[in-house]
Amino acid sequence: MIVIKYLWYYSFWIIVRIGLRLYYSKIKITGLENIPKNTPIIFGSNHENAFIDALLITTSNTRFDHYLVRAGVFNNPIAKAFFNSLNLMPVYRAQDGVNPLEANKQIFKACFEALAKKYAVMLFPEGEHNMRRHRRVLKKGISRIALGAVNFEGGAPEVSVVPVGVNYSDHVGFRSTVHVVFGEPIVVKKQEENAENYNKLTAQFTEALSKVHVSLDRKEYVGLDAIFFHDQKAHELINPDRINEAARKLSGKTGDIREFAEQKKELEERGMSFPFRPIASGEKLVMLLLAPLALIGLLVNLPVLLPVYLFVKTRVKEAEFVASLKFGFSLLGFCIWWWYLVSWSYDFTSQWPVAVLCIGISFFSLVALNGFIRKWKRFQLTRLLSTDHVLKEKYLTFVEKVNEVRNGLFPNS
């Protein structure tokens, strides 16, 4: 039975890994050397992007992971069976209408048993998720699991708690970039399970986690986000060390930061949308060249794109779930659609190279469609600036001030 479970888990792991490498233009992974070998591990991550956070982390390493996810996703019996097969376990919160300490006892025991077998457990200790890149207050669940595991009868003498940061250039964008950072492990050895040790470990992990993801000041987030992520060069700024160090240099400059927040808000009220960078003449030419390929991409991939678009548009209420559901349904949809294209092409031509070429055309025309849409949005906003001189003046003033601050923060860039 365990062999079948391993085969199913890693077969799914391979499919998702390939899918993610197609969905993102670049997945940068650093700190793999920080993952201990042959020892129980707890991965604790920031949580900005629903299920896709977990998928990125688990396909970035080869450990046999177990996951704690919110209990609400187990309400559907089919979903429950599927999630259980992939080592997902429900974790209960107060808003689930239960006493979380009592409801989670069996789940915590399952975590202890998995760790005793030197498996890995992944959880999101922030207790909330949204797409804002700021530090959050951690729940004590990760400390309870770590200390419970080392005190569990038959458990390991020590557990390594590894902070993981997932840093997105664009939380929902197809072919965007992401940087997964594994931080230095915190080794937890046997000690008394009491409030003092829980608090101490939680504080230690909070500090460690804040170093591996972009963790801007929560109170000044809007202004800091305007400074660092207002344009479309965000992929250059997803190094947490770089951004966090720069943000610390702005500590105490509350008035200046809030001025940027107010300027960005005023621009948005006048029709601007961020992130944004004016489109250059050469990029307009590229957009025109992409147009026919984009049309092919739309027509060829419409059987998958249309239902996914309608589902996300009409059924998804929380922005944090957009990327996860787009990726999940697209992965399933394109697996089926591309299999159909291969079968149809081979039946028609009896040539496997032609069948494979159909998939290549489908994917690369899809990338062209995405590139065209991105440039078209920039083209529309650039045209808006050219027709609204007041808006243009305000925007140029905003950018000039932002660049002045960023040049001081990143003098060598």
Short mmCIF file of C-alpha atoms in Angstrom, two decimals:
data_model
loop_
_atom_site.label_atom_id
_atom_site.label_comp_id
_atom_site.label_asym_id
_atom_site.label_seq_id
_atom_site.Cartn_x
_atom_site.Cartn_y
_atom_site.Cartn_z
CA MET A 1 0.00 0.00 0.00
CA ILE A 2 2.80 2.45 0.86
CA VAL A 3 4.41 1.77 -2.55
CA ILE A 4 1.17 2.68 -4.31
CA LYS A 5 0.89 5.82 -2.18
CA TYR A 6 4.43 6.85 -3.10
CA LEU A 7 3.81 6.18 -6.80
CA TRP A 8 0.58 8.21 -6.77
CA TYR A 9 2.14 11.07 -4.78
CA TYR A 10 5.24 11.45 -6.95
CA SER A 11 3.32 10.94 -10.20
CA PHE A 12 1.12 13.86 -9.21
CA TRP A 13 4.27 15.72 -8.04
CA ILE A 14 5.85 15.36 -11.51
CA ILE A 15 2.70 16.52 -13.33
CA VAL A 16 2.31 19.57 -11.09
CA ARG A 17 6.02 20.40 -11.30
CA ILE A 18 5.89 20.37 -15.12
CA GLY A 19 2.69 22.41 -15.06
CA LEU A 20 4.18 25.05 -12.78
CA ARG A 21 7.29 25.34 -14.98
CA LEU A 22 4.98 26.10 -17.89
CA TYR A 23 2.70 28.43 -15.92
CA TYR A 24 5.58 30.59 -14.64
CA SER A 25 8.28 32.05 -16.86
CA LYS A 26 10.83 31.47 -14.10
CA ILE A 27 10.84 29.72 -10.74
CA LYS A 28 13.95 30.62 -8.79
CA ILE A 29 14.78 28.40 -5.82
CA THR A 30 17.41 29.25 -3.23
CA GLY A 31 18.43 27.67 0.05
CA LEU A 32 17.90 23.99 -0.84
CA GLU A 33 21.07 23.29 1.11
CA ASN A 34 19.18 24.41 4.24
CA ILE A 35 16.85 21.40 4.06
CA PRO A 36 18.27 18.70 6.38
CA LYS A 37 18.41 15.16 5.07
CA ASN A 38 17.10 12.06 6.84
CA THR A 39 15.45 14.02 9.62
CA PRO A 40 11.88 15.14 10.33
CA ILE A 41 11.09 18.59 8.98
CA ILE A 42 8.35 21.14 9.46
CA PHE A 43 8.09 23.61 6.59
CA GLY A 44 6.46 26.86 7.70
CA SER A 45 5.69 29.36 4.95
CA ASN A 46 4.18 32.77 4.34
CA HIS A 47 0.76 32.51 2.71
CA GLU A 48 -0.11 34.97 -0.06
CA ASN A 49 -1.55 32.81 -2.82
CA ALA A 50 -3.80 29.96 -1.60
CA PHE A 51 -3.02 26.42 -2.80
CA ILE A 52 -0.34 27.46 -5.26
CA ASP A 53 1.96 28.35 -2.34
CA ALA A 54 1.98 24.72 -1.23
CA LEU A 55 2.37 23.41 -4.78
CA LEU A 56 5.42 25.60 -5.39
CA ILE A 57 7.07 24.58 -2.14
CA THR A 58 6.46 20.85 -2.44
CA THR A 59 7.65 20.68 -6.07
CA SER A 60 10.77 22.64 -5.16
CA ASN A 61 12.07 19.76 -3.02
CA THR A 62 11.73 15.99 -3.06
CA ARG A 63 10.60 15.35 0.53
CA PHE A 64 7.44 13.29 1.10
CA ASP A 65 5.28 16.10 2.41
CA HIS A 66 2.17 16.15 4.57
CA TYR A 67 0.12 19.33 4.53
CA LEU A 68 -2.15 21.16 6.92
CA VAL A 69 -4.88 23.09 5.14
CA ARG A 70 -8.02 24.79 6.36
CA ALA A 71 -10.82 22.37 7.18
CA GLY A 72 -13.36 24.02 4.87
CA VAL A 73 -11.86 22.45 1.73
CA PHE A 74 -12.72 18.96 3.07
CA ASN A 75 -16.49 19.55 3.05
CA ASN A 76 -16.94 17.89 -0.34
CA PRO A 77 -16.52 14.08 -0.01
CA ILE A 78 -14.83 13.74 -3.41
CA ALA A 79 -12.41 16.56 -2.60
CA LYS A 80 -11.80 15.00 0.81
CA ALA A 81 -10.82 11.64 -0.70
CA PHE A 82 -8.54 13.33 -3.23
CA PHE A 83 -6.85 15.53 -0.62
CA ASN A 84 -6.38 12.62 1.78
CA SER A 85 -4.64 10.64 -0.98
CA LEU A 86 -2.07 13.45 -1.27
CA ASN A 87 -1.39 13.67 2.49
CA LEU A 88 -3.48 16.79 3.10
CA MET A 89 -4.96 17.08 6.60
CA PRO A 90 -7.61 19.54 7.85
CA VAL A 91 -6.67 22.09 10.46
CA TYR A 92 -9.54 23.73 12.33
CA ARG A 93 -9.87 27.38 13.26
CA ALA A 94 -12.21 29.23 15.59
CA GLN A 95 -14.26 30.47 12.62
CA ASP A 96 -15.05 26.84 11.74
CA GLY A 97 -17.44 26.81 14.70
CA VAL A 98 -15.38 24.42 16.82
CA ASN A 99 -12.84 24.58 19.61
CA PRO A 100 -9.63 24.45 17.53
CA LEU A 101 -7.51 22.99 20.34
CA GLU A 102 -9.87 20.04 20.79
CA ALA A 103 -10.66 19.56 17.10
CA ASN A 104 -6.99 19.54 16.11
CA LYS A 105 -5.78 16.96 18.64
CA GLN A 106 -6.09 14.05 16.22
CA ILE A 107 -4.58 16.10 13.39
CA PHE A 108 -1.60 17.05 15.55
CA LYS A 109 -1.16 13.39 16.48
CA ALA A 110 -1.10 12.49 12.78
CA CYS A 111 1.62 15.13 12.31
CA PHE A 112 3.64 13.64 15.17
CA GLU A 113 3.39 10.18 13.60
CA ALA A 114 4.47 11.49 10.19
CA LEU A 115 7.44 13.30 11.72
CA ALA A 116 8.38 10.17 13.68
CA LYS A 117 8.77 8.47 10.27
CA LYS A 118 11.08 11.32 9.19
CA TYR A 119 8.55 12.72 6.74
CA ALA A 120 7.97 16.44 6.29
CA VAL A 121 4.95 18.46 7.43
CA MET A 122 4.02 21.73 5.76
CA LEU A 123 1.83 24.42 7.24
CA PHE A 124 1.10 28.12 7.02
CA PRO A 125 1.40 29.53 10.55
CA GLU A 126 0.18 33.04 9.72
CA GLY A 127 -3.43 31.95 10.15
CA GLU A 128 -4.56 34.16 7.26
CA HIS A 129 -3.71 34.69 3.62
CA ASN A 130 -3.81 37.62 1.26
CA MET A 131 -1.65 38.99 -1.53
CA ARG A 132 -0.08 41.78 0.50
CA ARG A 133 3.67 41.42 0.99
CA HIS A 134 3.88 42.24 4.69
CA ARG A 135 4.76 40.58 7.98
CA ARG A 136 1.92 38.87 9.84
CA VAL A 137 1.45 37.68 13.40
CA LEU A 138 2.03 33.93 13.57
CA LYS A 139 -0.22 31.46 15.34
CA LYS A 140 1.28 29.05 17.87
CA GLY A 141 0.28 25.92 15.95
CA ILE A 142 3.71 25.44 14.44
CA SER A 143 5.31 25.59 17.90
CA ARG A 144 2.76 23.15 19.32
CA ILE A 145 3.48 20.66 16.54
CA ALA A 146 7.26 21.03 16.84
CA LEU A 147 7.34 20.60 20.62
CA GLY A 148 4.68 17.91 20.53
CA ALA A 149 6.68 15.93 17.97
CA VAL A 150 9.87 15.82 20.05
CA ASN A 151 7.87 14.80 23.14
CA PHE A 152 5.77 12.22 21.28
CA GLU A 153 6.33 8.64 22.39
CA GLY A 154 8.45 6.98 19.73
CA GLY A 155 9.10 10.29 18.05
CA ALA A 156 12.38 11.79 16.86
CA PRO A 157 14.73 13.41 19.42
CA GLU A 158 14.77 16.61 17.36
CA VAL A 159 12.80 18.30 14.60
CA SER A 160 14.03 20.91 12.12
CA VAL A 161 11.66 23.82 11.47
CA VAL A 162 12.49 25.35 8.08
CA PRO A 163 11.11 28.80 7.19
CA VAL A 164 10.02 29.09 3.55
CA GLY A 165 9.33 32.31 1.70
CA VAL A 166 7.32 32.41 -1.54
CA ASN A 167 7.87 35.71 -3.35
CA TYR A 168 5.76 36.58 -6.40
CA SER A 169 6.39 39.22 -9.03
CA ASP A 170 2.69 38.99 -9.90
CA HIS A 171 0.36 36.91 -7.76
CA VAL A 172 -2.15 36.10 -10.51
CA GLY A 173 -0.26 36.61 -13.77
CA PHE A 174 0.48 33.79 -16.21
CA ARG A 175 4.19 33.60 -17.14
CA SER A 176 5.22 35.77 -14.18
CA THR A 177 8.18 34.90 -11.92
CA VAL A 178 8.39 33.51 -8.41
CA HIS A 179 11.24 33.10 -5.95
CA VAL A 180 11.06 30.29 -3.35
CA VAL A 181 13.51 30.72 -0.48
CA PHE A 182 14.31 28.01 2.09
CA GLY A 183 15.81 29.61 5.19
CA GLU A 184 18.14 28.21 7.81
CA PRO A 185 16.45 25.53 9.94
CA ILE A 186 15.62 26.00 13.60
CA VAL A 187 16.47 22.79 15.45
CA VAL A 188 13.91 21.97 18.16
CA LYS A 189 14.94 19.48 20.83
CA LYS A 190 12.98 17.92 23.65
CA GLN A 191 11.73 20.50 26.15
CA GLU A 192 8.67 21.13 28.25
CA GLU A 193 5.47 21.99 26.43
CA ASN A 194 4.42 25.19 28.14
CA ALA A 195 3.36 28.72 27.21
CA GLU A 196 6.86 30.14 27.70
CA ASN A 197 8.47 27.69 25.27
CA TYR A 198 5.62 28.03 22.79
CA ASN A 199 6.01 31.81 22.80
CA LYS A 200 9.79 31.65 22.57
CA LEU A 201 9.77 29.30 19.57
CA THR A 202 6.99 31.26 17.84
CA ALA A 203 8.95 34.51 18.23
CA GLN A 204 12.11 32.83 16.93
CA PHE A 205 10.30 31.45 13.91
CA THR A 206 8.53 34.74 13.23
CA GLU A 207 11.88 36.45 12.89
CA ALA A 208 13.28 33.66 10.70
CA LEU A 209 10.24 33.68 8.40
CA SER A 210 10.38 37.46 7.93
CA LYS A 211 13.86 37.07 6.39
CA VAL A 212 12.84 34.73 3.56
CA HIS A 213 9.92 36.68 2.09
CA VAL A 214 9.25 40.31 1.33
CA SER A 215 7.82 41.45 4.67
CA LEU A 216 7.01 45.14 4.51
CA ASP A 217 5.67 47.08 7.47
CA ARG A 218 1.96 46.33 7.74
CA LYS A 219 0.91 49.84 8.80
CA GLU A 220 2.81 51.51 5.96
CA TYR A 221 2.24 48.77 3.40
CA VAL A 222 0.36 50.78 0.77
CA GLY A 223 3.08 53.41 0.54
CA LEU A 224 5.92 50.92 0.55
CA ASP A 225 4.18 48.82 -2.09
CA ALA A 226 3.87 51.98 -4.22
CA ILE A 227 7.62 52.54 -3.93
CA PHE A 228 8.80 49.00 -4.64
CA PHE A 229 6.10 47.41 -6.81
CA HIS A 230 4.27 50.18 -8.69
CA ASP A 231 5.84 49.31 -12.06
CA GLN A 232 6.19 46.15 -14.10
CA LYS A 233 9.76 45.46 -13.10
CA ALA A 234 8.57 43.66 -9.99
CA HIS A 235 10.42 40.50 -11.10
CA GLU A 236 13.65 42.38 -10.37
CA LEU A 237 12.51 43.12 -6.84
CA ILE A 238 11.43 39.76 -5.41
CA ASN A 239 14.69 39.17 -3.55
CA PRO A 240 13.53 39.44 0.08
CA ASP A 241 16.96 40.44 1.44
CA ARG A 242 17.17 43.30 -1.06
CA ILE A 243 13.67 44.65 -0.43
CA ASN A 244 13.59 44.15 3.33
CA GLU A 245 16.94 45.89 3.77
CA ALA A 246 15.75 48.80 1.62
CA ALA A 247 12.47 49.00 3.55
CA ARG A 248 14.38 49.23 6.83
CA LYS A 249 16.20 52.29 5.49
CA LEU A 250 12.80 53.98 5.15
CA SER A 251 11.87 53.24 8.76
CA GLY A 252 10.72 56.41 10.48
CA LYS A 253 9.89 58.24 7.24
CA THR A 254 6.16 57.78 7.79
CA GLY A 255 5.16 61.09 6.22
CA ASP A 256 7.04 60.42 2.97
CA ILE A 257 5.72 56.86 2.71
CA ARG A 258 2.12 57.94 3.24
CA GLU A 259 2.53 60.66 0.64
CA PHE A 260 3.38 57.97 -1.93
CA ALA A 261 0.31 55.99 -0.84
CA GLU A 262 -1.91 59.03 -1.31
CA GLN A 263 -0.40 59.82 -4.72
CA LYS A 264 -0.93 56.25 -5.91
CA LYS A 265 -4.52 56.29 -4.67
CA GLU A 266 -5.19 59.57 -6.48
CA LEU A 267 -3.78 58.14 -9.72
CA GLU A 268 -5.96 55.04 -9.40
CA GLU A 269 -9.04 57.20 -8.83
CA ARG A 270 -8.28 58.97 -12.11
CA GLY A 271 -8.14 55.71 -14.06
CA MET A 272 -4.64 54.33 -13.59
CA SER A 273 -4.06 50.69 -12.73
CA PHE A 274 -0.93 49.30 -11.10
CA PRO A 275 1.55 47.77 -11.62
CA PHE A 276 2.19 49.90 -14.70
CA ARG A 277 5.03 51.07 -16.90
CA PRO A 278 4.43 53.11 -20.10
CA ILE A 279 4.85 51.08 -23.26
CA ALA A 280 7.77 52.08 -25.50
CA SER A 281 7.59 52.43 -29.29
CA GLY A 282 9.56 49.22 -29.84
CA GLU A 283 7.16 47.32 -27.58
CA LYS A 284 4.21 48.61 -29.61
CA LEU A 285 5.79 47.01 -32.67
CA VAL A 286 6.25 43.77 -30.76
CA MET A 287 2.58 43.95 -29.74
CA LEU A 288 1.55 44.25 -33.38
CA LEU A 289 3.76 41.30 -34.34
CA LEU A 290 2.24 39.24 -31.52
CA ALA A 291 -1.33 39.99 -32.61
CA PRO A 292 -1.70 37.20 -35.23
CA LEU A 293 -0.03 34.65 -32.94
CA ALA A 294 -2.27 35.84 -30.09
CA LEU A 295 -5.33 35.26 -32.27
CA ILE A 296 -4.13 31.74 -33.03
CA GLY A 297 -3.51 31.20 -29.30
CA LEU A 298 -7.04 32.36 -28.48
CA LEU A 299 -8.73 30.19 -31.10
CA VAL A 300 -6.63 27.06 -30.52
CA ASN A 301 -6.93 27.19 -26.73
CA LEU A 302 -10.50 28.53 -26.44
CA PRO A 303 -11.97 25.17 -25.27
CA VAL A 304 -9.86 25.50 -22.11
CA LEU A 305 -9.55 29.27 -21.75
CA LEU A 306 -13.25 30.10 -21.95
CA PRO A 307 -14.58 27.81 -19.19
CA VAL A 308 -11.66 28.70 -16.89
CA TYR A 309 -12.21 32.41 -17.50
CA LEU A 310 -15.97 32.18 -16.87
CA PHE A 311 -15.49 30.12 -13.71
CA VAL A 312 -12.93 32.50 -12.23
CA LYS A 313 -14.94 35.56 -13.27
CA THR A 314 -18.29 34.40 -11.89
CA ARG A 315 -17.46 32.05 -9.02
CA VAL A 316 -14.19 33.14 -7.41
CA LYS A 317 -14.78 35.88 -4.86
CA GLU A 318 -11.37 35.98 -3.15
CA ALA A 319 -8.46 37.27 -5.23
CA GLU A 320 -6.07 34.97 -3.36
CA PHE A 321 -7.68 31.93 -5.02
CA VAL A 322 -7.53 33.22 -8.60
CA ALA A 323 -4.07 31.89 -9.48
CA SER A 324 -4.61 28.55 -7.73
CA LEU A 325 -7.90 27.86 -9.51
CA LYS A 326 -6.64 29.16 -12.85
CA PHE A 327 -3.64 26.88 -12.59
CA GLY A 328 -5.58 23.85 -11.30
CA PHE A 329 -8.35 23.95 -13.90
CA SER A 330 -5.92 24.87 -16.69
CA LEU A 331 -3.64 21.97 -15.77
CA LEU A 332 -6.54 19.54 -15.96
CA GLY A 333 -8.02 21.20 -19.04
CA PHE A 334 -4.81 21.36 -21.04
CA CYS A 335 -3.89 17.76 -20.18
CA ILE A 336 -7.20 16.67 -21.70
CA TRP A 337 -7.10 19.16 -24.61
CA TRP A 338 -3.51 18.44 -25.58
CA TRP A 339 -4.15 14.71 -25.45
CA TYR A 340 -7.05 15.27 -27.83
CA LEU A 341 -4.85 17.40 -30.14
CA VAL A 342 -2.13 14.74 -30.21
CA SER A 343 -4.65 11.97 -30.92
CA TRP A 344 -6.42 13.96 -33.62
CA SER A 345 -3.16 15.05 -35.28
CA TYR A 346 -1.74 11.53 -35.29
CA ASP A 347 -4.95 10.03 -36.65
CA PHE A 348 -4.96 12.63 -39.42
CA THR A 349 -1.24 12.51 -40.36
CA SER A 350 0.16 9.30 -38.79
CA GLN A 351 3.19 11.43 -37.89
CA TRP A 352 4.18 11.79 -34.21
CA PRO A 353 6.37 14.87 -34.88
CA VAL A 354 3.31 16.65 -36.28
CA ALA A 355 1.27 15.64 -33.24
CA VAL A 356 3.92 17.02 -30.88
CA LEU A 357 4.17 20.16 -33.01
CA CYS A 358 0.47 20.81 -32.37
CA ILE A 359 1.14 20.98 -28.62
CA GLY A 360 4.07 23.30 -29.24
CA ILE A 361 1.94 25.63 -31.34
CA SER A 362 -0.81 25.56 -28.72
CA PHE A 363 1.54 26.47 -25.87
CA PHE A 364 3.67 29.09 -27.62
CA SER A 365 0.65 30.79 -29.14
CA LEU A 366 -0.83 30.86 -25.62
CA VAL A 367 2.32 32.61 -24.39
CA ALA A 368 1.98 35.05 -27.29
CA LEU A 369 -1.63 35.71 -26.32
CA ASN A 370 -0.58 36.46 -22.76
CA GLY A 371 2.21 38.78 -23.95
CA PHE A 372 -0.19 40.60 -26.27
CA ILE A 373 -2.78 41.10 -23.49
CA ARG A 374 -0.17 42.47 -21.10
CA LYS A 375 1.17 44.92 -23.70
CA TRP A 376 -2.35 45.90 -24.78
CA LYS A 377 -3.23 46.89 -21.21
CA ARG A 378 -0.07 48.97 -21.00
CA PHE A 379 -0.86 50.50 -24.40
CA GLN A 380 -4.34 51.54 -23.23
CA LEU A 381 -3.02 53.15 -20.04
CA THR A 382 -0.20 54.87 -21.95
CA ARG A 383 -2.78 56.29 -24.35
CA LEU A 384 -4.85 57.47 -21.36
CA LEU A 385 -1.81 59.35 -20.08
CA SER A 386 -1.26 60.98 -23.45
CA THR A 387 -4.83 62.30 -23.57
CA ASP A 388 -5.16 63.42 -19.94
CA HIS A 389 -2.43 66.01 -19.34
CA VAL A 390 -3.30 66.50 -15.66
CA LEU A 391 -3.07 62.75 -15.05
CA LYS A 392 0.20 62.58 -16.99
CA GLU A 393 1.75 65.37 -14.93
CA LYS A 394 0.71 63.71 -11.68
CA TYR A 395 2.02 60.34 -12.85
CA LEU A 396 5.39 61.72 -13.98
CA THR A 397 5.76 63.55 -10.65
CA PHE A 398 4.97 60.34 -8.79
CA VAL A 399 7.46 58.28 -10.82
CA GLU A 400 10.17 60.93 -10.50
CA LYS A 401 9.85 60.92 -6.70
CA VAL A 402 9.74 57.12 -6.55
CA ASN A 403 12.85 56.81 -8.71
CA GLU A 404 14.65 59.36 -6.56
CA VAL A 405 13.92 57.27 -3.46
CA ARG A 406 14.78 53.98 -5.15
CA ASN A 407 18.07 55.34 -6.52
CA GLY A 408 19.01 56.18 -2.97
CA LEU A 409 18.01 52.71 -1.75
CA PHE A 410 19.59 50.79 -4.65
CA PRO A 411 22.58 52.96 -5.68
CA ASN A 412 24.28 50.21 -7.72
CA SER A 413 21.23 49.13 -9.76
#
